[in-house]
Tab-separated table of C-alpha atoms in Angstrom:
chain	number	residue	atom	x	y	z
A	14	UNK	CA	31.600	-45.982	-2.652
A	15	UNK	CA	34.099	-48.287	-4.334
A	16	UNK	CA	33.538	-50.837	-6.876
A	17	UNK	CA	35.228	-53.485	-6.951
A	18	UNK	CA	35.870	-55.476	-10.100
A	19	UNK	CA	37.356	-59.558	-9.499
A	20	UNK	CA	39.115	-60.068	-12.238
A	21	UNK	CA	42.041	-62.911	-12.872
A	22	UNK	CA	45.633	-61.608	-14.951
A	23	UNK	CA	46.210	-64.575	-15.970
A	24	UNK	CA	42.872	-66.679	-17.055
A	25	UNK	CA	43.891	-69.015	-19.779
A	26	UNK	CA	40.030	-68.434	-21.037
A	27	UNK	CA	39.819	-65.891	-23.809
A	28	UNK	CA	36.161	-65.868	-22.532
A	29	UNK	CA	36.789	-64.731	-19.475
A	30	UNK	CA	39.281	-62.253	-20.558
A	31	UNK	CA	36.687	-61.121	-22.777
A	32	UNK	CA	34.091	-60.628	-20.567
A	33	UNK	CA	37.034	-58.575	-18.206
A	34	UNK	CA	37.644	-56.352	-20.552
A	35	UNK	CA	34.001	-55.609	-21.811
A	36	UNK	CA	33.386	-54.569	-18.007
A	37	UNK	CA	36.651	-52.552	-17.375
A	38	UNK	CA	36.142	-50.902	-20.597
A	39	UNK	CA	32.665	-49.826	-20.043
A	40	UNK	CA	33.458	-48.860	-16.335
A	41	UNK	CA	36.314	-46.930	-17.593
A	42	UNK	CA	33.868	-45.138	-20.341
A	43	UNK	CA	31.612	-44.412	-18.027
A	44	UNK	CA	34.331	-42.493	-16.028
A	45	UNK	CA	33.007	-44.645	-12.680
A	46	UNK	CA	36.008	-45.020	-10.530
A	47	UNK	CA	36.508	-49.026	-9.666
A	48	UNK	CA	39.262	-50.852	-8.177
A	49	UNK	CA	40.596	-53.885	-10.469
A	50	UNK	CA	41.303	-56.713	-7.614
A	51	UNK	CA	43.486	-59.841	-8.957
A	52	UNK	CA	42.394	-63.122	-7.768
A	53	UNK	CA	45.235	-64.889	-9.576
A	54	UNK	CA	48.060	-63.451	-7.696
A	55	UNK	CA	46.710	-62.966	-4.788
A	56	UNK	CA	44.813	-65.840	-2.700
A	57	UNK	CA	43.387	-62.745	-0.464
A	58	UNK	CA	41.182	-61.420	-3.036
A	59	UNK	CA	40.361	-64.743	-4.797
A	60	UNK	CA	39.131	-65.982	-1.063
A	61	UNK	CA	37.666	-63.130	0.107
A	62	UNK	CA	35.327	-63.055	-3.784
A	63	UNK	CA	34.271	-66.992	-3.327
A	64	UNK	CA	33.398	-66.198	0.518
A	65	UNK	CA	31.566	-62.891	-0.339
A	66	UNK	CA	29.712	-63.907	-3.650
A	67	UNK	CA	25.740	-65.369	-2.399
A	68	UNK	CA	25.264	-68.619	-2.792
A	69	UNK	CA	22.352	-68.511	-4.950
A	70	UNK	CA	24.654	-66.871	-7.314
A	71	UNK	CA	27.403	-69.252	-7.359
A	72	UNK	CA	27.640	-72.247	-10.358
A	73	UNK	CA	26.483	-75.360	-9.906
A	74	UNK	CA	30.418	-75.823	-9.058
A	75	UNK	CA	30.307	-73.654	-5.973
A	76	UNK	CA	33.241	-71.494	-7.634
A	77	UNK	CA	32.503	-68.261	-9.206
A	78	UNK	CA	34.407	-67.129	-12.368
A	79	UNK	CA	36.016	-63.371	-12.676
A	80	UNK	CA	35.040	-61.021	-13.130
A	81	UNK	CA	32.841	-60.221	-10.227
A	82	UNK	CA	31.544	-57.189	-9.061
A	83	UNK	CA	30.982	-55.677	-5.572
A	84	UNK	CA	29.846	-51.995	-4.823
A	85	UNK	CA	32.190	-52.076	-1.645
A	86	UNK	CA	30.773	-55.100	0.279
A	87	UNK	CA	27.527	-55.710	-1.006
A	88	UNK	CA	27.603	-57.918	-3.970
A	89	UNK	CA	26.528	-56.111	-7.822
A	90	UNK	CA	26.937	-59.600	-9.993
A	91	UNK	CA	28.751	-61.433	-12.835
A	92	UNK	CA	29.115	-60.405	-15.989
A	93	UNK	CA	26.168	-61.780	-17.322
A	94	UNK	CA	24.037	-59.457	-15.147
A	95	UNK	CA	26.079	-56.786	-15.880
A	96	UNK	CA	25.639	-57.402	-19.434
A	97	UNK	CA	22.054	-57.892	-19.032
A	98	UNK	CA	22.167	-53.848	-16.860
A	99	UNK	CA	24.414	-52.559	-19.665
A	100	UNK	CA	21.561	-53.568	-22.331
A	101	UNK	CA	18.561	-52.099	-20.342
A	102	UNK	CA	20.597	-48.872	-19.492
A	103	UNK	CA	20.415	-49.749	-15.952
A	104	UNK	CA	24.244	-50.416	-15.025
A	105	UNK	CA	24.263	-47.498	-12.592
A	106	UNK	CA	21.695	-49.002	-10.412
A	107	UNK	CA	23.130	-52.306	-10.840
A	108	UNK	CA	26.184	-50.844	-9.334
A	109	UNK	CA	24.406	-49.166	-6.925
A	110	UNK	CA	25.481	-45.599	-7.595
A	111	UNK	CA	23.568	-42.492	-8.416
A	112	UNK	CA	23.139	-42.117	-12.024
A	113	UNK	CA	24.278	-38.660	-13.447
A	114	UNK	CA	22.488	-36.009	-14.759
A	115	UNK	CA	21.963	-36.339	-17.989
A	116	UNK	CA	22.163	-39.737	-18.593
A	117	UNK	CA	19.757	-42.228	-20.040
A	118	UNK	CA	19.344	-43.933	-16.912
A	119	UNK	CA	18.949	-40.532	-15.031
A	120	UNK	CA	16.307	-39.286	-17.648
A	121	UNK	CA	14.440	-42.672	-16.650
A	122	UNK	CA	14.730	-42.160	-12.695
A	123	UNK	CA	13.260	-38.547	-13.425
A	124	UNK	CA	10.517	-39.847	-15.398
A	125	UNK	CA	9.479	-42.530	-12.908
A	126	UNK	CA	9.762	-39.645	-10.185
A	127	UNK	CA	7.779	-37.414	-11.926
A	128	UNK	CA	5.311	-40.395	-13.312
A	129	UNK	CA	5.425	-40.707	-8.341
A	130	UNK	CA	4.504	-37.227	-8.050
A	131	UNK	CA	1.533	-37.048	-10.717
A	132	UNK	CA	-0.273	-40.628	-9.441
A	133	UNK	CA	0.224	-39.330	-6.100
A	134	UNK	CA	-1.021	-35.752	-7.054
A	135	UNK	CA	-4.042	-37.739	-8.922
A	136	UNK	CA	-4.808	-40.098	-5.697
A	137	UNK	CA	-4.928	-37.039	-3.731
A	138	UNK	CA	-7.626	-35.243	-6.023
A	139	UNK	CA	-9.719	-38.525	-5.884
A	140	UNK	CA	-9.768	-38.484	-2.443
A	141	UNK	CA	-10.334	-34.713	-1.720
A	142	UNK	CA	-13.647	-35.528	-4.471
A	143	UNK	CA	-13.953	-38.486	-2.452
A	144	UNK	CA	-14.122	-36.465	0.994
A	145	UNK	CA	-16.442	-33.438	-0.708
A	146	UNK	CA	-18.538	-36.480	-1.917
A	147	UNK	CA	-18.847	-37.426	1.232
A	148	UNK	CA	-19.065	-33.952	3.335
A	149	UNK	CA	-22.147	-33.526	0.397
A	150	UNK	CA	-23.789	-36.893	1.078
A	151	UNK	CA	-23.853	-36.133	5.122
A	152	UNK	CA	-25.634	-33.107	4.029
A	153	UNK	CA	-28.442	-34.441	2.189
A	154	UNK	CA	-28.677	-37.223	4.916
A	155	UNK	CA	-29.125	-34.557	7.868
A	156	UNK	CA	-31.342	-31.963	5.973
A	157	UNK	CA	-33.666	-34.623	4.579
A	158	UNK	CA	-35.068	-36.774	7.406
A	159	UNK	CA	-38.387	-36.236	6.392
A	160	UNK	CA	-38.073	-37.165	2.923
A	161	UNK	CA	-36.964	-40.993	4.568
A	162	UNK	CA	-39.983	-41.368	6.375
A	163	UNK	CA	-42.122	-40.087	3.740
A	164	UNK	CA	-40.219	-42.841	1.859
A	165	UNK	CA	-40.930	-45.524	4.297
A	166	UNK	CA	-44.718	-44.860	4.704
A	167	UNK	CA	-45.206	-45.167	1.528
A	168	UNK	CA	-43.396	-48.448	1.450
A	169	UNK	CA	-45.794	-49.461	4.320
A	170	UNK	CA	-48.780	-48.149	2.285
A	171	UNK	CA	-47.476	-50.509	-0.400
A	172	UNK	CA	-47.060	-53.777	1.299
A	173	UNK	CA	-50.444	-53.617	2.651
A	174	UNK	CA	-49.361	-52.053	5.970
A	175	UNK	CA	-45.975	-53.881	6.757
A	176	UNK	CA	-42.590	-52.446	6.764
């Protein structure tokens, strides 16, 4: 899997260079191998990221901004979702790539595995109880017949003969 990272050489925005460098920078920290893609000097890229970026995540302009990141084809987000994925230790997932061993986002994904396994090992105990519940209630039903019409004469007796 490749990530690519829109970014523009020449923005005359310190913001946007800014944000550029805050996402190469971590990428590069994080040792995940990305390909930068200019979309100032070269049309290519620059259509290919305003054709490939969803809709719903375009400005209200209808141009998106560098830099821009795809996990191959499918689209990852801007750098405000990245930012927001950095913060919440969740920028592996936001790229769509395994997180390592090790790291805080891995340590989560084990957790919420394990956290699987136990609620599933728990649902499974209620319903064996459930089953033995049951298997025991069929039990008492089929051994005590009598004990039901004993009840239900006795009703009768009660209501003066109806029931």
């Amino acid at each position: 899997m490749v990530i690519k990272v829109f970014l523009a050489s020449s923005s005359g925005s310190t913001a946007i260079k800014k944000k550029q460098q805050d996402v190469v920078a971590f990428l590069e920290a994080l040792k995940v191998d990305y390909t930068p893609l200019d979309i100032a000097c070269n049309e290519d890229n620059r259509m290919w990221m305003r054709q490939n970026v969803p809709e719903d995540k375009k400005p209200a302009n209808g141009i998106p901004l560098p830099p821009q990141i795809f996990n191959e084809e499918s689209y990852c987000g801007d750098y405000d979702t990245f930012f927001n994925a950095k913060e919440d230790n969740l920028v592996y997932t936001f790229l769509g790539l395994p997180p390592p061993p090790g790291s805080k986002e891995g340590q989560a994904e084990e957790e919420e595995e394990q956290e699987e396994e136990d609620l599933q090992s728990e649902e499974e105990e209620e319903l064996r109880q459930l089953e033995e519940q049951d298997e025991q209630g069929r039990a008492v039903v089929s051994g005590g017949g009598r004990g039901r019409r004993r009840r239900r004469r006795r009703v009768g007796r009660n209501t003066g003969g109806r029931g």
